Amino acid sequence: MVIFIEGGSAENGKINADFRRAWSKFFQNAGITNVPKIVISGSKMIVKFSRDRRKDKVLLLDSEESIPADRENEKMKVFDKFLFNIKKRSDWCDDENIYDEQIHFMVACMESWFMADMETLQKYYGKFFAGE
């Protein structure tokens, strides 16, 4: 299994390595023993994903807005809107073989969730963390 995750840095390999390690640790802490290979996709995520020939792969994207978990009709409206916007991206080609079931979303408040625990962030980043 390979997970292509939106995010990272086109210029800084260390950021991407740290990002990969953090995701691996996240999966391990969630009890996943066979941690999937993680590819940090950055701005070329669609190209990287579509060129990868492995069959067992998923694309993990920021949802950009909340997706209602309890109302299937509403969930599909948000998904269709998001898919429409992805296909307008400059790195999208109409012949991309990306299937709907390969696309998964992070919760919209992921960044807020990380920032909610300022004490842990301070411990992790030490003097490099500006809590303002």
Short mmCIF file of N, CA and C in Angstrom, two decimals:
data_model
loop_
_atom_site.label_atom_id
_atom_site.label_comp_id
_atom_site.label_asym_id
_atom_site.label_seq_id
_atom_site.Cartn_x
_atom_site.Cartn_y
_atom_site.Cartn_z
N MET A 1 0.85 -1.18 0.00
CA MET A 1 0.00 0.00 0.00
C MET A 1 0.88 1.24 0.00
N VAL A 2 0.53 2.20 -0.82
CA VAL A 2 1.22 3.48 -0.88
C VAL A 2 0.19 4.58 -0.68
N ILE A 3 0.52 5.54 0.19
CA ILE A 3 -0.36 6.68 0.41
C ILE A 3 0.38 7.94 -0.05
N PHE A 4 -0.21 8.62 -1.02
CA PHE A 4 0.31 9.90 -1.49
C PHE A 4 -0.40 10.97 -0.69
N ILE A 5 0.37 11.74 0.09
CA ILE A 5 -0.22 12.72 1.00
C ILE A 5 0.07 14.13 0.51
N GLU A 6 -0.98 14.92 0.40
CA GLU A 6 -0.82 16.32 0.01
C GLU A 6 -0.06 17.06 1.10
N GLY A 7 0.92 17.84 0.70
CA GLY A 7 1.68 18.62 1.66
C GLY A 7 3.16 18.50 1.41
N GLY A 8 3.93 19.03 2.33
CA GLY A 8 5.38 18.98 2.20
C GLY A 8 5.93 20.22 1.54
N SER A 9 7.15 20.10 1.06
CA SER A 9 7.86 21.24 0.47
C SER A 9 8.58 20.81 -0.79
N ALA A 10 8.45 21.60 -1.84
CA ALA A 10 9.16 21.31 -3.09
C ALA A 10 10.65 21.59 -2.96
N GLU A 11 11.02 22.48 -2.04
CA GLU A 11 12.42 22.90 -1.92
C GLU A 11 13.17 22.26 -0.76
N ASN A 12 12.48 21.69 0.20
CA ASN A 12 13.15 21.27 1.43
C ASN A 12 12.91 19.79 1.72
N GLY A 13 13.90 18.96 1.38
CA GLY A 13 13.79 17.52 1.59
C GLY A 13 13.68 17.14 3.05
N LYS A 14 14.30 17.93 3.94
CA LYS A 14 14.23 17.62 5.38
C LYS A 14 12.79 17.75 5.88
N ILE A 15 12.09 18.76 5.42
CA ILE A 15 10.69 18.92 5.81
C ILE A 15 9.89 17.70 5.37
N ASN A 16 10.14 17.23 4.15
CA ASN A 16 9.42 16.07 3.64
C ASN A 16 9.75 14.81 4.43
N ALA A 17 11.03 14.64 4.79
CA ALA A 17 11.44 13.48 5.59
C ALA A 17 10.76 13.52 6.96
N ASP A 18 10.75 14.70 7.58
CA ASP A 18 10.08 14.84 8.88
C ASP A 18 8.58 14.57 8.76
N PHE A 19 7.99 15.05 7.69
CA PHE A 19 6.56 14.87 7.43
C PHE A 19 6.23 13.38 7.27
N ARG A 20 7.07 12.67 6.50
CA ARG A 20 6.89 11.22 6.32
C ARG A 20 6.99 10.47 7.65
N ARG A 21 8.02 10.82 8.43
CA ARG A 21 8.20 10.17 9.74
C ARG A 21 7.00 10.42 10.65
N ALA A 22 6.50 11.65 10.64
CA ALA A 22 5.34 11.99 11.48
C ALA A 22 4.12 11.17 11.07
N TRP A 23 3.88 11.02 9.78
CA TRP A 23 2.75 10.22 9.33
C TRP A 23 2.94 8.75 9.69
N SER A 24 4.15 8.24 9.55
CA SER A 24 4.42 6.84 9.93
C SER A 24 4.12 6.63 11.41
N LYS A 25 4.57 7.58 12.23
CA LYS A 25 4.32 7.48 13.67
C LYS A 25 2.82 7.57 13.96
N PHE A 26 2.13 8.45 13.25
CA PHE A 26 0.68 8.58 13.40
C PHE A 26 -0.01 7.24 13.15
N PHE A 27 0.37 6.56 12.05
CA PHE A 27 -0.23 5.27 11.73
C PHE A 27 0.13 4.21 12.77
N GLN A 28 1.38 4.20 13.20
CA GLN A 28 1.80 3.24 14.23
C GLN A 28 1.02 3.45 15.53
N ASN A 29 0.88 4.71 15.94
CA ASN A 29 0.13 5.02 17.16
C ASN A 29 -1.35 4.66 17.04
N ALA A 30 -1.83 4.60 15.81
CA ALA A 30 -3.22 4.21 15.57
C ALA A 30 -3.38 2.69 15.57
N GLY A 31 -2.26 1.98 15.78
CA GLY A 31 -2.32 0.52 15.85
C GLY A 31 -2.11 -0.18 14.52
N ILE A 32 -1.71 0.55 13.51
CA ILE A 32 -1.46 -0.06 12.20
C ILE A 32 -0.04 -0.61 12.22
N THR A 33 0.08 -1.93 12.17
CA THR A 33 1.40 -2.55 12.30
C THR A 33 2.15 -2.60 10.97
N ASN A 34 1.43 -2.74 9.87
CA ASN A 34 2.07 -2.76 8.56
C ASN A 34 1.90 -1.36 7.94
N VAL A 35 2.74 -0.43 8.37
CA VAL A 35 2.62 0.97 7.96
C VAL A 35 2.87 1.07 6.45
N PRO A 36 1.95 1.73 5.74
CA PRO A 36 2.11 1.86 4.28
C PRO A 36 3.27 2.78 3.93
N LYS A 37 3.76 2.62 2.70
CA LYS A 37 4.77 3.55 2.19
C LYS A 37 4.09 4.91 2.04
N ILE A 38 4.79 5.96 2.44
CA ILE A 38 4.22 7.30 2.39
C ILE A 38 5.02 8.14 1.40
N VAL A 39 4.31 8.73 0.45
CA VAL A 39 4.91 9.62 -0.53
C VAL A 39 4.35 11.01 -0.26
N ILE A 40 5.24 11.95 0.02
CA ILE A 40 4.82 13.33 0.23
C ILE A 40 4.73 13.97 -1.15
N SER A 41 3.55 14.46 -1.47
CA SER A 41 3.28 14.82 -2.86
C SER A 41 3.52 16.28 -3.21
N GLY A 42 3.40 17.19 -2.28
CA GLY A 42 3.60 18.60 -2.61
C GLY A 42 2.70 19.06 -3.74
N SER A 43 3.20 19.98 -4.53
CA SER A 43 2.38 20.59 -5.57
C SER A 43 2.19 19.69 -6.79
N LYS A 44 2.98 18.65 -6.92
CA LYS A 44 2.89 17.75 -8.09
C LYS A 44 2.19 16.44 -7.74
N MET A 45 1.29 16.49 -6.75
CA MET A 45 0.70 15.24 -6.26
C MET A 45 -0.09 14.49 -7.32
N ILE A 46 -0.82 15.19 -8.17
CA ILE A 46 -1.62 14.52 -9.19
C ILE A 46 -0.71 13.80 -10.18
N VAL A 47 0.34 14.47 -10.61
CA VAL A 47 1.29 13.88 -11.56
C VAL A 47 1.97 12.66 -10.95
N LYS A 48 2.49 12.81 -9.73
CA LYS A 48 3.16 11.69 -9.05
C LYS A 48 2.22 10.51 -8.89
N PHE A 49 1.01 10.79 -8.45
CA PHE A 49 0.04 9.72 -8.20
C PHE A 49 -0.32 9.00 -9.50
N SER A 50 -0.61 9.74 -10.54
CA SER A 50 -1.06 9.12 -11.79
C SER A 50 0.05 8.36 -12.50
N ARG A 51 1.30 8.76 -12.32
CA ARG A 51 2.43 8.06 -12.96
C ARG A 51 2.84 6.80 -12.21
N ASP A 52 2.46 6.70 -10.96
CA ASP A 52 2.81 5.52 -10.17
C ASP A 52 1.92 4.36 -10.61
N ARG A 53 2.54 3.25 -10.99
CA ARG A 53 1.79 2.13 -11.57
C ARG A 53 1.31 1.10 -10.54
N ARG A 54 1.59 1.32 -9.28
CA ARG A 54 1.10 0.37 -8.27
C ARG A 54 -0.42 0.45 -8.19
N LYS A 55 -1.03 -0.69 -8.00
CA LYS A 55 -2.50 -0.74 -7.94
C LYS A 55 -3.03 -0.38 -6.56
N ASP A 56 -2.28 -0.69 -5.52
CA ASP A 56 -2.74 -0.45 -4.15
C ASP A 56 -2.22 0.89 -3.64
N LYS A 57 -2.85 1.96 -4.12
CA LYS A 57 -2.42 3.31 -3.74
C LYS A 57 -3.65 4.17 -3.49
N VAL A 58 -3.47 5.16 -2.61
CA VAL A 58 -4.53 6.12 -2.35
C VAL A 58 -3.94 7.52 -2.30
N LEU A 59 -4.79 8.48 -2.54
CA LEU A 59 -4.43 9.89 -2.52
C LEU A 59 -5.13 10.52 -1.33
N LEU A 60 -4.35 11.08 -0.39
CA LEU A 60 -4.91 11.69 0.82
C LEU A 60 -4.77 13.21 0.70
N LEU A 61 -5.91 13.88 0.63
CA LEU A 61 -5.94 15.32 0.36
C LEU A 61 -6.57 16.09 1.51
N ASP A 62 -6.21 17.37 1.61
CA ASP A 62 -6.92 18.27 2.53
C ASP A 62 -8.34 18.41 2.00
N SER A 63 -9.33 18.33 2.87
CA SER A 63 -10.71 18.44 2.41
C SER A 63 -11.11 19.89 2.16
N GLU A 64 -10.40 20.84 2.76
CA GLU A 64 -10.66 22.27 2.60
C GLU A 64 -11.97 22.73 3.24
N GLU A 65 -12.90 21.83 3.50
CA GLU A 65 -14.14 22.17 4.19
C GLU A 65 -14.68 20.91 4.85
N SER A 66 -15.60 21.08 5.78
CA SER A 66 -16.10 19.89 6.47
C SER A 66 -16.98 19.07 5.54
N ILE A 67 -16.88 17.76 5.72
CA ILE A 67 -17.68 16.83 4.93
C ILE A 67 -18.63 16.14 5.89
N PRO A 68 -19.94 16.31 5.71
CA PRO A 68 -20.90 15.72 6.64
C PRO A 68 -20.80 14.19 6.64
N ALA A 69 -20.55 13.62 7.79
CA ALA A 69 -20.37 12.17 7.90
C ALA A 69 -21.68 11.41 7.96
N ASP A 70 -22.75 12.09 8.33
CA ASP A 70 -23.99 11.37 8.57
C ASP A 70 -25.01 11.48 7.44
N ARG A 71 -24.76 12.32 6.46
CA ARG A 71 -25.72 12.50 5.37
C ARG A 71 -25.03 12.20 4.04
N GLU A 72 -25.29 11.03 3.52
CA GLU A 72 -24.62 10.56 2.30
C GLU A 72 -24.82 11.53 1.13
N ASN A 73 -26.03 12.08 0.97
CA ASN A 73 -26.28 13.01 -0.14
C ASN A 73 -25.37 14.23 -0.05
N GLU A 74 -25.28 14.80 1.16
CA GLU A 74 -24.44 15.99 1.36
C GLU A 74 -22.97 15.66 1.16
N LYS A 75 -22.56 14.49 1.63
CA LYS A 75 -21.17 14.07 1.48
C LYS A 75 -20.80 14.00 0.00
N MET A 76 -21.68 13.43 -0.81
CA MET A 76 -21.41 13.30 -2.24
C MET A 76 -21.37 14.66 -2.92
N LYS A 77 -22.20 15.61 -2.50
CA LYS A 77 -22.15 16.96 -3.08
C LYS A 77 -20.79 17.60 -2.83
N VAL A 78 -20.29 17.49 -1.60
CA VAL A 78 -18.98 18.06 -1.27
C VAL A 78 -17.89 17.35 -2.05
N PHE A 79 -17.97 16.02 -2.12
CA PHE A 79 -16.97 15.24 -2.85
C PHE A 79 -16.96 15.64 -4.32
N ASP A 80 -18.14 15.73 -4.94
CA ASP A 80 -18.22 16.10 -6.36
C ASP A 80 -17.65 17.49 -6.60
N LYS A 81 -17.94 18.42 -5.71
CA LYS A 81 -17.41 19.79 -5.83
C LYS A 81 -15.89 19.77 -5.72
N PHE A 82 -15.37 19.01 -4.76
CA PHE A 82 -13.93 18.93 -4.56
C PHE A 82 -13.26 18.30 -5.77
N LEU A 83 -13.85 17.22 -6.29
CA LEU A 83 -13.31 16.55 -7.47
C LEU A 83 -13.30 17.50 -8.66
N PHE A 84 -14.37 18.26 -8.82
CA PHE A 84 -14.44 19.25 -9.90
C PHE A 84 -13.29 20.25 -9.78
N ASN A 85 -13.03 20.74 -8.56
CA ASN A 85 -11.95 21.70 -8.35
C ASN A 85 -10.57 21.08 -8.58
N ILE A 86 -10.39 19.83 -8.20
CA ILE A 86 -9.11 19.15 -8.45
C ILE A 86 -8.84 19.06 -9.95
N LYS A 87 -9.88 18.77 -10.70
CA LYS A 87 -9.70 18.60 -12.15
C LYS A 87 -9.43 19.92 -12.86
N LYS A 88 -9.58 21.04 -12.17
CA LYS A 88 -9.24 22.34 -12.74
C LYS A 88 -7.79 22.71 -12.45
N ARG A 89 -7.09 21.91 -11.63
CA ARG A 89 -5.71 22.21 -11.26
C ARG A 89 -4.81 22.16 -12.49
N SER A 90 -3.73 22.91 -12.43
CA SER A 90 -2.80 22.96 -13.57
C SER A 90 -2.08 21.64 -13.80
N ASP A 91 -1.96 20.79 -12.77
CA ASP A 91 -1.25 19.53 -12.94
C ASP A 91 -2.18 18.36 -13.29
N TRP A 92 -3.44 18.64 -13.58
CA TRP A 92 -4.40 17.58 -13.92
C TRP A 92 -4.47 17.41 -15.43
N CYS A 93 -4.50 16.18 -15.89
CA CYS A 93 -4.74 15.86 -17.30
C CYS A 93 -6.01 15.03 -17.37
N ASP A 94 -6.79 15.21 -18.42
CA ASP A 94 -8.05 14.47 -18.53
C ASP A 94 -7.85 12.96 -18.62
N ASP A 95 -6.67 12.54 -19.06
CA ASP A 95 -6.45 11.10 -19.20
C ASP A 95 -5.87 10.46 -17.94
N GLU A 96 -5.85 11.20 -16.83
CA GLU A 96 -5.34 10.63 -15.57
C GLU A 96 -6.21 9.44 -15.18
N ASN A 97 -5.59 8.35 -14.78
CA ASN A 97 -6.38 7.19 -14.34
C ASN A 97 -6.46 7.18 -12.82
N ILE A 98 -7.19 8.14 -12.29
CA ILE A 98 -7.42 8.25 -10.86
C ILE A 98 -8.90 7.99 -10.62
N TYR A 99 -9.17 7.01 -9.79
CA TYR A 99 -10.54 6.60 -9.54
C TYR A 99 -11.05 7.19 -8.24
N ASP A 100 -12.33 7.49 -8.20
CA ASP A 100 -12.93 8.11 -7.02
C ASP A 100 -12.60 7.36 -5.73
N GLU A 101 -12.59 6.03 -5.79
CA GLU A 101 -12.35 5.25 -4.57
C GLU A 101 -10.90 5.33 -4.09
N GLN A 102 -10.02 5.92 -4.89
CA GLN A 102 -8.63 6.10 -4.47
C GLN A 102 -8.42 7.43 -3.74
N ILE A 103 -9.40 8.32 -3.78
CA ILE A 103 -9.26 9.64 -3.19
C ILE A 103 -9.88 9.65 -1.80
N HIS A 104 -9.08 10.06 -0.82
CA HIS A 104 -9.54 10.14 0.57
C HIS A 104 -9.19 11.52 1.11
N PHE A 105 -9.94 11.97 2.12
CA PHE A 105 -9.76 13.32 2.63
C PHE A 105 -9.33 13.33 4.09
N MET A 106 -8.45 14.29 4.41
CA MET A 106 -8.14 14.58 5.81
C MET A 106 -9.26 15.48 6.33
N VAL A 107 -9.48 15.45 7.61
CA VAL A 107 -10.51 16.33 8.18
C VAL A 107 -10.11 17.79 7.96
N ALA A 108 -11.10 18.63 7.80
CA ALA A 108 -10.84 20.04 7.51
C ALA A 108 -10.11 20.75 8.63
N CYS A 109 -10.29 20.27 9.84
CA CYS A 109 -9.67 20.97 10.97
C CYS A 109 -8.34 20.35 11.39
N MET A 110 -7.69 19.58 10.51
CA MET A 110 -6.44 18.90 10.87
C MET A 110 -5.41 19.88 11.42
N GLU A 111 -5.20 21.00 10.72
CA GLU A 111 -4.23 21.98 11.19
C GLU A 111 -4.63 22.54 12.55
N SER A 112 -5.91 22.80 12.73
CA SER A 112 -6.39 23.31 14.02
C SER A 112 -6.17 22.30 15.13
N TRP A 113 -6.36 21.03 14.79
CA TRP A 113 -6.18 19.97 15.76
C TRP A 113 -4.73 19.93 16.24
N PHE A 114 -3.79 20.02 15.30
CA PHE A 114 -2.37 20.03 15.68
C PHE A 114 -2.05 21.24 16.55
N MET A 115 -2.59 22.40 16.19
CA MET A 115 -2.27 23.64 16.90
C MET A 115 -2.97 23.74 18.26
N ALA A 116 -3.93 22.88 18.51
CA ALA A 116 -4.65 22.94 19.78
C ALA A 116 -3.79 22.51 20.97
N ASP A 117 -2.75 21.75 20.72
CA ASP A 117 -1.91 21.24 21.81
C ASP A 117 -0.59 22.01 21.82
N MET A 118 -0.65 23.26 22.23
CA MET A 118 0.52 24.14 22.22
C MET A 118 1.66 23.61 23.10
N GLU A 119 1.32 22.99 24.21
CA GLU A 119 2.34 22.48 25.13
C GLU A 119 3.19 21.40 24.46
N THR A 120 2.54 20.48 23.77
CA THR A 120 3.28 19.41 23.08
C THR A 120 4.10 19.99 21.93
N LEU A 121 3.54 20.95 21.21
CA LEU A 121 4.30 21.59 20.13
C LEU A 121 5.54 22.28 20.68
N GLN A 122 5.40 22.95 21.81
CA GLN A 122 6.54 23.63 22.45
C GLN A 122 7.62 22.62 22.84
N LYS A 123 7.21 21.48 23.41
CA LYS A 123 8.17 20.44 23.79
C LYS A 123 8.89 19.89 22.56
N TYR A 124 8.14 19.64 21.50
CA TYR A 124 8.70 19.04 20.30
C TYR A 124 9.68 19.98 19.60
N TYR A 125 9.27 21.25 19.39
CA TYR A 125 10.09 22.19 18.63
C TYR A 125 11.06 22.98 19.49
N GLY A 126 10.84 22.99 20.80
CA GLY A 126 11.75 23.69 21.71
C GLY A 126 11.88 25.16 21.39
N LYS A 127 13.12 25.63 21.35
CA LYS A 127 13.36 27.06 21.12
C LYS A 127 12.95 27.53 19.73
N PHE A 128 12.70 26.58 18.82
CA PHE A 128 12.32 26.95 17.45
C PHE A 128 10.82 27.21 17.31
N PHE A 129 10.07 27.02 18.39
CA PHE A 129 8.63 27.20 18.33
C PHE A 129 8.24 28.56 18.89
N ALA A 130 7.59 29.36 18.05
CA ALA A 130 7.07 30.66 18.49
C ALA A 130 5.57 30.47 18.70
N GLY A 131 5.15 30.45 19.93
CA GLY A 131 3.77 30.13 20.27
C GLY A 131 2.73 31.18 19.95
N GLU A 132 3.14 32.33 19.41
CA GLU A 132 2.15 33.38 19.14
C GLU A 132 1.21 32.93 18.04
#
